[in-house]
Every structure is written in structure tokens, then in C-alpha cells.
Amino acid sequence: MGVSRLDVLYRRLLLTKLFIQGWGKPDDLRRIFEFRKIIGNREKCKNLVPKDYPVFIDKVEEEKECKILNGHFISPLEHFVPGILPAESVKARFQLILPKEWKNKHKPVCIHLAGTGDHFFWRRRTLMARPMIKETCMASLLLENPYYGYRKPKDQLRSSLKNVSDLFVMGGALVLESAALLQWLEREGYWPLGMTGISMGGHMASLAVTNWPKPIPLVPCLSWSTASTVFTTGVLSKAVNWRELEKQYATHTVYEEEIIRMLEYCGTDSFKMGQDFVKNAPISLDNLQHLDISKDILDFQGTDTERLLGTERFHSLEAHNTDIRASGRRLGMDGGQRVGFLDQTLSAVSSSSPHMDMLSAKTITKEDRRRQSLQHESLCFMKGVMDECTHIANFSVPVDPSLIIVVQAKEDAYIPRAGVRSLQEIWPGCEVRYLNGGHISAYLFKQGLFRQAIYDAFDRFLKKYSVSS
């Protein structure tokens, strides 16, 4: 299946750059990685947020068809990792959209987490919450993401997170904030409760549900098992400020000497990614020869490489081995460790990577080779840190995966699925529904199917648990 042309065109029209200030403070990365090891385990995490965690209602608005409660609370992340949130993001704001009257004894509420660029509440309120009240009398709680809307730092431009670490801080905050809201909704008598989100919001909802100690409906829309491919091979990778990331990685040894050692890879898909990488980027084969990996395993012969690249380019790449060996020494790894690390990260370097265009040049200079080596290492590091904090397999399996309905677009260019573990493998029993088209067209025209998946997941929950509850 190809990728949506609309997705590619839409991304080209947006000039905003991501991570303009780089990776973030090494100490912030250390602290969030350490905290990820806690929230990645439901048993360690389930008592972090007290059941009586304070939540406040600031204003109640009466409308014709619904009632809107505006509220706030302090993000629990501020208590566990003090100072890591920007001052503007510490106060979490939300809206609870309630029907005027409930249709039956149940009072269902679905929490909606925001996708990329979804500031404040109006978009989710208009496209999801109000229709859900009209269609099924289901309430919605809209939580504002850290770094967005009222929680956006003053020096941040629109939705452009300044640092890679900001995305991980956002995720950690939303996991704990969702737990606080779920407990508050339970105290207020709402039931059943579920979670959803579109794109980044769907992924954040998935992470939050892994920590909830009870069965819960979950509908992640237009998201998948990890964010690493989003920023290394998806169309959003073209918006990443790779120049700054590469410069920081080259000049600050703390990233490779300390941060890399903290990464825990989460699954077996690295080998599959490595195969895809060799298939899609044949120039990599010569770079890997010093690792003594059999060409038969890689299923790509040197003669094929020479035929595809041309004799001149093929021989000009031989000297690149020296730079890659030096890269391995910089990472402080022996041969076996280098193989493992590269296996885990090779998928990040593919022919679709936006900043590898110089590989098409007929003559590659020594400076080009040094830059390619740095690009490769930066991509590997990006994939490693993204998988550490966003890969679903690094978190507990939800209590009942049969209550999960994933909605994905077949031609999604924002969320590449090739080469990574599927959600069905990580969450056995979950359902995946595929829509025709890409990321943008699905967001614009398939909201009704997203809502239907939510209704189906809640119905599934009621059939399975309403008697015991």
C-alpha cells in the first residue's frame, strides 16, 4: 500500500520546524527516562496518583443541548519530577461536556486527548463531543495537552515543541493526568469510562490506558505502536531540525556516553527493520561489512549494489567503513554491542529519510562521509530515545485488550507501520479497523467512523462487565 499524496502535500505546505532547540537538557532526558521505567509498569504506577487527588471546577456553562464544566488541577508529574514541566504547563485544564439528560442509568464519559496542533478545546468539542451527545448521549472530557493552548510556553511558536524531550514530558504528564481524571470521574459517579484520541492524541491515550488498573474501552485513531517512525521516516521527519540535532549530538558527548546506556529496547522488530533498511537502502551493505554480518542473512549481494549504484559510486563508498568504525568506538561499544545497537536502529535510516539526499551524489567527499556518519548516528539516537518513551511494548499490556478498537488509515504517510511491531502482536485480542485514504483525509472526513468505534468499544465493555459492576 502506498502513501497518501494529500498527506505529503499538506506537510509541504506547513513550514513549521520541530525541535528547533535540539534534544533538550541531558538532565531532563535522564529524569524522564528514569520516570518512564516507573510508569511503564502498571504495578509500580497504580498508586502514584491518590484516588482523592484534588480536581476543581471553575465554571459551569449552560447551553441548549449540553452543559460544559471548565476545570483544572495541578499535573501530578510536577510532584514526581519537579520542574520538568514549563511553568505554564503545570496547571492542567479540561472541559467536561455533559448531556442535559442521560438516556439510561449509565453515565458514560470518554476522555479525548489532543492530537498535534489541537490547541484549547473547540476542535474536539465541535467534531467529537457535541455529535456524541446528539448521537448516543455520551459525555466527553477534553484535556488540554501540556505545551498547548493555555499550557503553551510563552516562547514556543504554535505547536512546534522546542526540544525532543518536550514530547516525552508531555507523554509522562498525560499518563498521570489521565489517571487523576479517571479517578475523579469515578468519584463523581460517571460510568463507564473510556479514552480516545486522534494521531498523537491516540498514542497518548494508549499510553495512559496501559497504566489504568481496570478494564477500560480504548479507541486510538490514526496512531500505531511507536512514534519513532513518525520522526525518522514519516512525512513529519522533514519538519525536524536535523541540523541542530546533529550539531548537538556531535558536540555533547553526554548523549552518546550516558543517555544511550539508559535506553531499553522493547521488542523483536529491530531485526525486521534491519532487513527493510538493507532492502530499501542498498548502500548500507558496504557500511555493515566490518560487523561480520553475513550477506546471505542480509539477502543482498555486493554485485547487486554495484549494479544499482553504478561502479563509481560503489567504489567511492568503500572508504566509508573507516568512519562507521570510528562511530562505533565513539559510542563506547564493542563489536557485539554495535551489532545490537545498529539492529535496533537501522530502520531510521532509509531512502525516505529527508536529510540523506546527498547519497545520490556521484562523488562523495571525505566531508560528505563524515556528515553521513553523523546523520546516521543522530537518526539512530532519535529512534532509540523515541522508542524508549513512546513504544507501546515498553509499557504494560492493558487489563483487557479486547476492549481496544484501533482505527488506522491504509495510506497514512504520517504514521509509518512498515517494519515495526503491530498492535495486534503487542496487545493480543485488540481489533484494528483500516480506513481507505491517508492521515489527513481520514481526519477530515472519517470522524463519524471514529465515533462509531467509540460506541462499539463502550458497548463491548457493557456486555462484558455491566453485570459484575
PDB file of C-alpha atoms in Angstrom, residues 71-244:
ATOM      1  CA  GLY A  71     -11.970  22.742  35.499  1.00  0.00           C
ATOM      2  CA  HIS A  72      -8.336  22.461  36.443  1.00  0.00           C
ATOM      3  CA  PHE A  73      -5.880  20.582  38.645  1.00  0.00           C
ATOM      4  CA  ILE A  74      -2.135  20.504  39.171  1.00  0.00           C
ATOM      5  CA  SER A  75      -0.373  17.978  36.970  1.00  0.00           C
ATOM      6  CA  PRO A  76       0.787  15.062  39.152  1.00  0.00           C
ATOM      7  CA  LEU A  77       4.025  14.997  37.161  1.00  0.00           C
ATOM      8  CA  GLU A  78       5.069  18.159  38.966  1.00  0.00           C
ATOM      9  CA  HIS A  79       5.130  16.201  42.231  1.00  0.00           C
ATOM     10  CA  PHE A  80       7.232  13.324  40.903  1.00  0.00           C
ATOM     11  CA  VAL A  81       9.599  15.122  38.506  1.00  0.00           C
ATOM     12  CA  PRO A  82       9.596  18.683  39.876  1.00  0.00           C
ATOM     13  CA  GLY A  83      10.460  21.493  37.488  1.00  0.00           C
ATOM     14  CA  ILE A  84      10.481  19.399  34.334  1.00  0.00           C
ATOM     15  CA  LEU A  85       7.209  20.939  33.099  1.00  0.00           C
ATOM     16  CA  PRO A  86       7.261  24.558  31.897  1.00  0.00           C
ATOM     17  CA  ALA A  87       5.589  26.864  34.398  1.00  0.00           C
ATOM     18  CA  GLU A  88       2.679  27.429  32.013  1.00  0.00           C
ATOM     19  CA  SER A  89       2.008  23.672  31.757  1.00  0.00           C
ATOM     20  CA  VAL A  90       1.845  22.829  35.450  1.00  0.00           C
ATOM     21  CA  LYS A  91      -1.869  23.641  35.716  1.00  0.00           C
ATOM     22  CA  ALA A  92      -3.883  21.113  33.704  1.00  0.00           C
ATOM     23  CA  ARG A  93      -7.126  22.465  32.230  1.00  0.00           C
ATOM     24  CA  PHE A  94     -10.103  20.481  30.967  1.00  0.00           C
ATOM     25  CA  GLN A  95     -13.723  20.712  29.831  1.00  0.00           C
ATOM     26  CA  LEU A  96     -16.417  18.166  30.663  1.00  0.00           C
ATOM     27  CA  ILE A  97     -19.235  18.233  28.093  1.00  0.00           C
ATOM     28  CA  LEU A  98     -22.374  16.696  29.654  1.00  0.00           C
ATOM     29  CA  PRO A  99     -25.816  15.997  28.156  1.00  0.00           C
ATOM     30  CA  LYS A 100     -28.794  17.793  29.667  1.00  0.00           C
ATOM     31  CA  GLU A 101     -30.365  14.418  30.442  1.00  0.00           C
ATOM     32  CA  TRP A 102     -28.992  10.875  30.463  1.00  0.00           C
ATOM     33  CA  LYS A 103     -30.828   8.265  28.398  1.00  0.00           C
ATOM     34  CA  ASN A 104     -30.451   5.447  30.928  1.00  0.00           C
ATOM     35  CA  LYS A 105     -28.940   4.582  34.289  1.00  0.00           C
ATOM     36  CA  HIS A 106     -25.410   4.737  32.906  1.00  0.00           C
ATOM     37  CA  LYS A 107     -23.447   7.963  32.628  1.00  0.00           C
ATOM     38  CA  PRO A 108     -20.710   7.155  30.087  1.00  0.00           C
ATOM     39  CA  VAL A 109     -17.788   9.540  29.666  1.00  0.00           C
ATOM     40  CA  CYS A 110     -14.985   9.316  27.101  1.00  0.00           C
ATOM     41  CA  ILE A 111     -11.746  11.240  27.675  1.00  0.00           C
ATOM     42  CA  HIS A 112     -10.368  12.773  24.451  1.00  0.00           C
ATOM     43  CA  LEU A 113      -6.645  13.608  24.314  1.00  0.00           C
ATOM     44  CA  ALA A 114      -5.490  16.205  21.798  1.00  0.00           C
ATOM     45  CA  GLY A 115      -3.598  15.486  18.606  1.00  0.00           C
ATOM     46  CA  THR A 116      -0.784  17.571  17.132  1.00  0.00           C
ATOM     47  CA  GLY A 117      -1.848  21.198  16.746  1.00  0.00           C
ATOM     48  CA  ASP A 118      -5.116  20.735  18.661  1.00  0.00           C
ATOM     49  CA  HIS A 119      -4.979  23.776  20.970  1.00  0.00           C
ATOM     50  CA  PHE A 120      -7.685  24.613  23.508  1.00  0.00           C
ATOM     51  CA  PHE A 121     -10.960  22.652  23.217  1.00  0.00           C
ATOM     52  CA  TRP A 122     -13.052  23.919  20.314  1.00  0.00           C
ATOM     53  CA  ARG A 123     -11.909  21.379  17.718  1.00  0.00           C
ATOM     54  CA  ARG A 124     -12.645  18.277  19.792  1.00  0.00           C
ATOM     55  CA  ARG A 125     -15.779  19.872  21.219  1.00  0.00           C
ATOM     56  CA  THR A 126     -17.165  20.605  17.737  1.00  0.00           C
ATOM     57  CA  LEU A 127     -16.083  17.494  15.824  1.00  0.00           C
ATOM     58  CA  MET A 128     -16.471  14.843  18.527  1.00  0.00           C
ATOM     59  CA  ALA A 129     -18.063  15.889  21.836  1.00  0.00           C
ATOM     60  CA  ARG A 130     -21.229  17.634  20.592  1.00  0.00           C
ATOM     61  CA  PRO A 131     -22.027  14.952  17.966  1.00  0.00           C
ATOM     62  CA  MET A 132     -21.518  12.227  20.588  1.00  0.00           C
ATOM     63  CA  ILE A 133     -24.133  13.829  22.834  1.00  0.00           C
ATOM     64  CA  LYS A 134     -26.611  14.068  19.943  1.00  0.00           C
ATOM     65  CA  GLU A 135     -25.958  10.530  18.673  1.00  0.00           C
ATOM     66  CA  THR A 136     -25.719   8.489  21.887  1.00  0.00           C
ATOM     67  CA  CYS A 137     -25.961  10.861  24.870  1.00  0.00           C
ATOM     68  CA  MET A 138     -22.311  10.094  25.733  1.00  0.00           C
ATOM     69  CA  ALA A 139     -20.345  12.741  27.639  1.00  0.00           C
ATOM     70  CA  SER A 140     -16.810  13.799  26.761  1.00  0.00           C
ATOM     71  CA  LEU A 141     -13.937  15.121  28.827  1.00  0.00           C
ATOM     72  CA  LEU A 142     -11.405  17.194  26.876  1.00  0.00           C
ATOM     73  CA  LEU A 143      -7.978  17.524  28.484  1.00  0.00           C
ATOM     74  CA  GLU A 144      -5.581  20.156  27.214  1.00  0.00           C
ATOM     75  CA  ASN A 145      -2.097  18.847  26.464  1.00  0.00           C
ATOM     76  CA  PRO A 146       0.969  20.345  28.117  1.00  0.00           C
ATOM     77  CA  TYR A 147       2.671  22.773  25.671  1.00  0.00           C
ATOM     78  CA  TYR A 148      -0.701  23.513  24.003  1.00  0.00           C
ATOM     79  CA  GLY A 149      -3.337  26.234  24.397  1.00  0.00           C
ATOM     80  CA  TYR A 150      -3.296  27.814  27.850  1.00  0.00           C
ATOM     81  CA  ARG A 151      -0.440  25.450  28.731  1.00  0.00           C
ATOM     82  CA  LYS A 152       1.859  26.623  25.913  1.00  0.00           C
ATOM     83  CA  PRO A 153       5.168  28.222  26.958  1.00  0.00           C
ATOM     84  CA  LYS A 154       5.391  31.893  26.004  1.00  0.00           C
ATOM     85  CA  ASP A 155       8.459  31.376  23.822  1.00  0.00           C
ATOM     86  CA  GLN A 156       7.049  28.394  21.890  1.00  0.00           C
ATOM     87  CA  LEU A 157       5.901  29.001  18.323  1.00  0.00           C
ATOM     88  CA  ARG A 158       2.473  27.468  17.671  1.00  0.00           C
ATOM     89  CA  SER A 159       2.677  23.665  18.053  1.00  0.00           C
ATOM     90  CA  SER A 160       6.436  23.428  17.499  1.00  0.00           C
ATOM     91  CA  LEU A 161       7.898  21.688  20.519  1.00  0.00           C
ATOM     92  CA  LYS A 162      11.311  23.210  21.092  1.00  0.00           C
ATOM     93  CA  ASN A 163      13.046  20.044  22.277  1.00  0.00           C
ATOM     94  CA  VAL A 164      12.734  16.324  21.652  1.00  0.00           C
ATOM     95  CA  SER A 165      12.475  15.884  25.423  1.00  0.00           C
ATOM     96  CA  ASP A 166       9.295  18.041  25.441  1.00  0.00           C
ATOM     97  CA  LEU A 167       7.384  15.243  23.713  1.00  0.00           C
ATOM     98  CA  PHE A 168       8.401  12.773  26.437  1.00  0.00           C
ATOM     99  CA  VAL A 169       7.497  15.226  29.202  1.00  0.00           C
ATOM    100  CA  MET A 170       4.103  15.711  27.551  1.00  0.00           C
ATOM    101  CA  GLY A 171       3.559  11.950  27.476  1.00  0.00           C
ATOM    102  CA  GLY A 172       4.533  11.416  31.109  1.00  0.00           C
ATOM    103  CA  ALA A 173       2.282  14.250  32.210  1.00  0.00           C
ATOM    104  CA  LEU A 174      -0.722  12.972  30.231  1.00  0.00           C
ATOM    105  CA  VAL A 175      -0.405   9.462  31.670  1.00  0.00           C
ATOM    106  CA  LEU A 176      -0.690  10.771  35.231  1.00  0.00           C
ATOM    107  CA  GLU A 177      -3.237  13.462  34.399  1.00  0.00           C
ATOM    108  CA  SER A 178      -5.496  10.879  32.735  1.00  0.00           C
ATOM    109  CA  ALA A 179      -5.298   8.735  35.874  1.00  0.00           C
ATOM    110  CA  ALA A 180      -6.290  11.722  38.019  1.00  0.00           C
ATOM    111  CA  LEU A 181      -9.281  12.467  35.781  1.00  0.00           C
ATOM    112  CA  LEU A 182     -10.435   8.843  35.589  1.00  0.00           C
ATOM    113  CA  GLN A 183     -10.416   8.647  39.387  1.00  0.00           C
ATOM    114  CA  TRP A 184     -12.252  11.950  39.691  1.00  0.00           C
ATOM    115  CA  LEU A 185     -14.926  10.816  37.211  1.00  0.00           C
ATOM    116  CA  GLU A 186     -15.387   7.621  39.203  1.00  0.00           C
ATOM    117  CA  ARG A 187     -15.821   9.635  42.407  1.00  0.00           C
ATOM    118  CA  GLU A 188     -18.445  11.779  40.679  1.00  0.00           C
ATOM    119  CA  GLY A 189     -20.464   8.705  39.698  1.00  0.00           C
ATOM    120  CA  TYR A 190     -19.754   8.566  35.960  1.00  0.00           C
ATOM    121  CA  TRP A 191     -19.530   5.112  34.373  1.00  0.00           C
ATOM    122  CA  PRO A 192     -18.415   3.505  32.123  1.00  0.00           C
ATOM    123  CA  LEU A 193     -15.263   5.450  31.335  1.00  0.00           C
ATOM    124  CA  GLY A 194     -13.121   5.231  28.216  1.00  0.00           C
ATOM    125  CA  MET A 195     -10.337   7.010  26.329  1.00  0.00           C
ATOM    126  CA  THR A 196      -9.683   8.068  22.771  1.00  0.00           C
ATOM    127  CA  GLY A 197      -7.598  10.448  20.702  1.00  0.00           C
ATOM    128  CA  ILE A 198      -6.574  11.134  17.139  1.00  0.00           C
ATOM    129  CA  SER A 199      -2.981  10.929  15.875  1.00  0.00           C
ATOM    130  CA  MET A 200      -0.690  11.951  18.753  1.00  0.00           C
ATOM    131  CA  GLY A 201      -3.757  12.059  20.996  1.00  0.00           C
ATOM    132  CA  GLY A 202      -4.491   8.432  20.179  1.00  0.00           C
ATOM    133  CA  HIS A 203      -0.967   7.399  21.069  1.00  0.00           C
ATOM    134  CA  MET A 204      -1.060   9.324  24.336  1.00  0.00           C
ATOM    135  CA  ALA A 205      -4.418   7.722  25.188  1.00  0.00           C
ATOM    136  CA  SER A 206      -2.864   4.311  24.531  1.00  0.00           C
ATOM    137  CA  LEU A 207      -0.014   5.037  26.945  1.00  0.00           C
ATOM    138  CA  ALA A 208      -2.466   6.276  29.594  1.00  0.00           C
ATOM    139  CA  VAL A 209      -4.665   3.177  29.392  1.00  0.00           C
ATOM    140  CA  THR A 210      -1.691   0.847  29.920  1.00  0.00           C
ATOM    141  CA  ASN A 211      -1.493   2.208  33.471  1.00  0.00           C
ATOM    142  CA  TRP A 212      -5.185   2.060  34.387  1.00  0.00           C
ATOM    143  CA  PRO A 213      -5.700  -0.962  36.710  1.00  0.00           C
ATOM    144  CA  LYS A 214      -9.193  -1.808  35.415  1.00  0.00           C
ATOM    145  CA  PRO A 215     -10.739  -2.861  32.093  1.00  0.00           C
ATOM    146  CA  ILE A 216     -11.418   0.243  30.002  1.00  0.00           C
ATOM    147  CA  PRO A 217     -12.536   0.938  26.424  1.00  0.00           C
ATOM    148  CA  LEU A 218      -9.807   2.500  24.283  1.00  0.00           C
ATOM    149  CA  VAL A 219     -10.078   3.831  20.706  1.00  0.00           C
ATOM    150  CA  PRO A 220      -6.754   5.189  19.371  1.00  0.00           C
ATOM    151  CA  CYS A 221      -7.318   6.704  15.927  1.00  0.00           C
ATOM    152  CA  LEU A 222      -4.545   7.236  13.363  1.00  0.00           C
ATOM    153  CA  SER A 223      -1.773   6.104  15.722  1.00  0.00           C
ATOM    154  CA  TRP A 224       0.356   2.977  15.982  1.00  0.00           C
ATOM    155  CA  SER A 225       2.863   1.241  18.249  1.00  0.00           C
ATOM    156  CA  THR A 226       5.701   3.815  18.356  1.00  0.00           C
ATOM    157  CA  ALA A 227       6.446   7.429  17.473  1.00  0.00           C
ATOM    158  CA  SER A 228       9.997   6.651  16.311  1.00  0.00           C
ATOM    159  CA  THR A 229       8.997   6.136  12.679  1.00  0.00           C
ATOM    160  CA  VAL A 230       6.894   9.311  12.738  1.00  0.00           C
ATOM    161  CA  PHE A 231      10.020  11.417  13.195  1.00  0.00           C
ATOM    162  CA  THR A 232      12.534   9.330  11.248  1.00  0.00           C
ATOM    163  CA  THR A 233      10.733   8.048   8.143  1.00  0.00           C
ATOM    164  CA  GLY A 234       7.256   9.632   8.087  1.00  0.00           C
ATOM    165  CA  VAL A 235       6.486  12.929   6.383  1.00  0.00           C
ATOM    166  CA  LEU A 236       6.908  14.760   9.705  1.00  0.00           C
ATOM    167  CA  SER A 237      10.597  13.814   9.625  1.00  0.00           C
ATOM    168  CA  LYS A 238      11.005  16.577   7.047  1.00  0.00           C
ATOM    169  CA  ALA A 239       9.939  19.122   9.664  1.00  0.00           C
ATOM    170  CA  VAL A 240      12.588  18.030  12.187  1.00  0.00           C
ATOM    171  CA  ASN A 241      15.516  20.418  12.671  1.00  0.00           C
ATOM    172  CA  TRP A 242      18.116  17.728  11.952  1.00  0.00           C
ATOM    173  CA  ARG A 243      20.972  20.211  11.574  1.00  0.00           C
ATOM    174  CA  GLU A 244      20.656  21.342  15.183  1.00  0.00           C
TER     175      GLU A 244
END
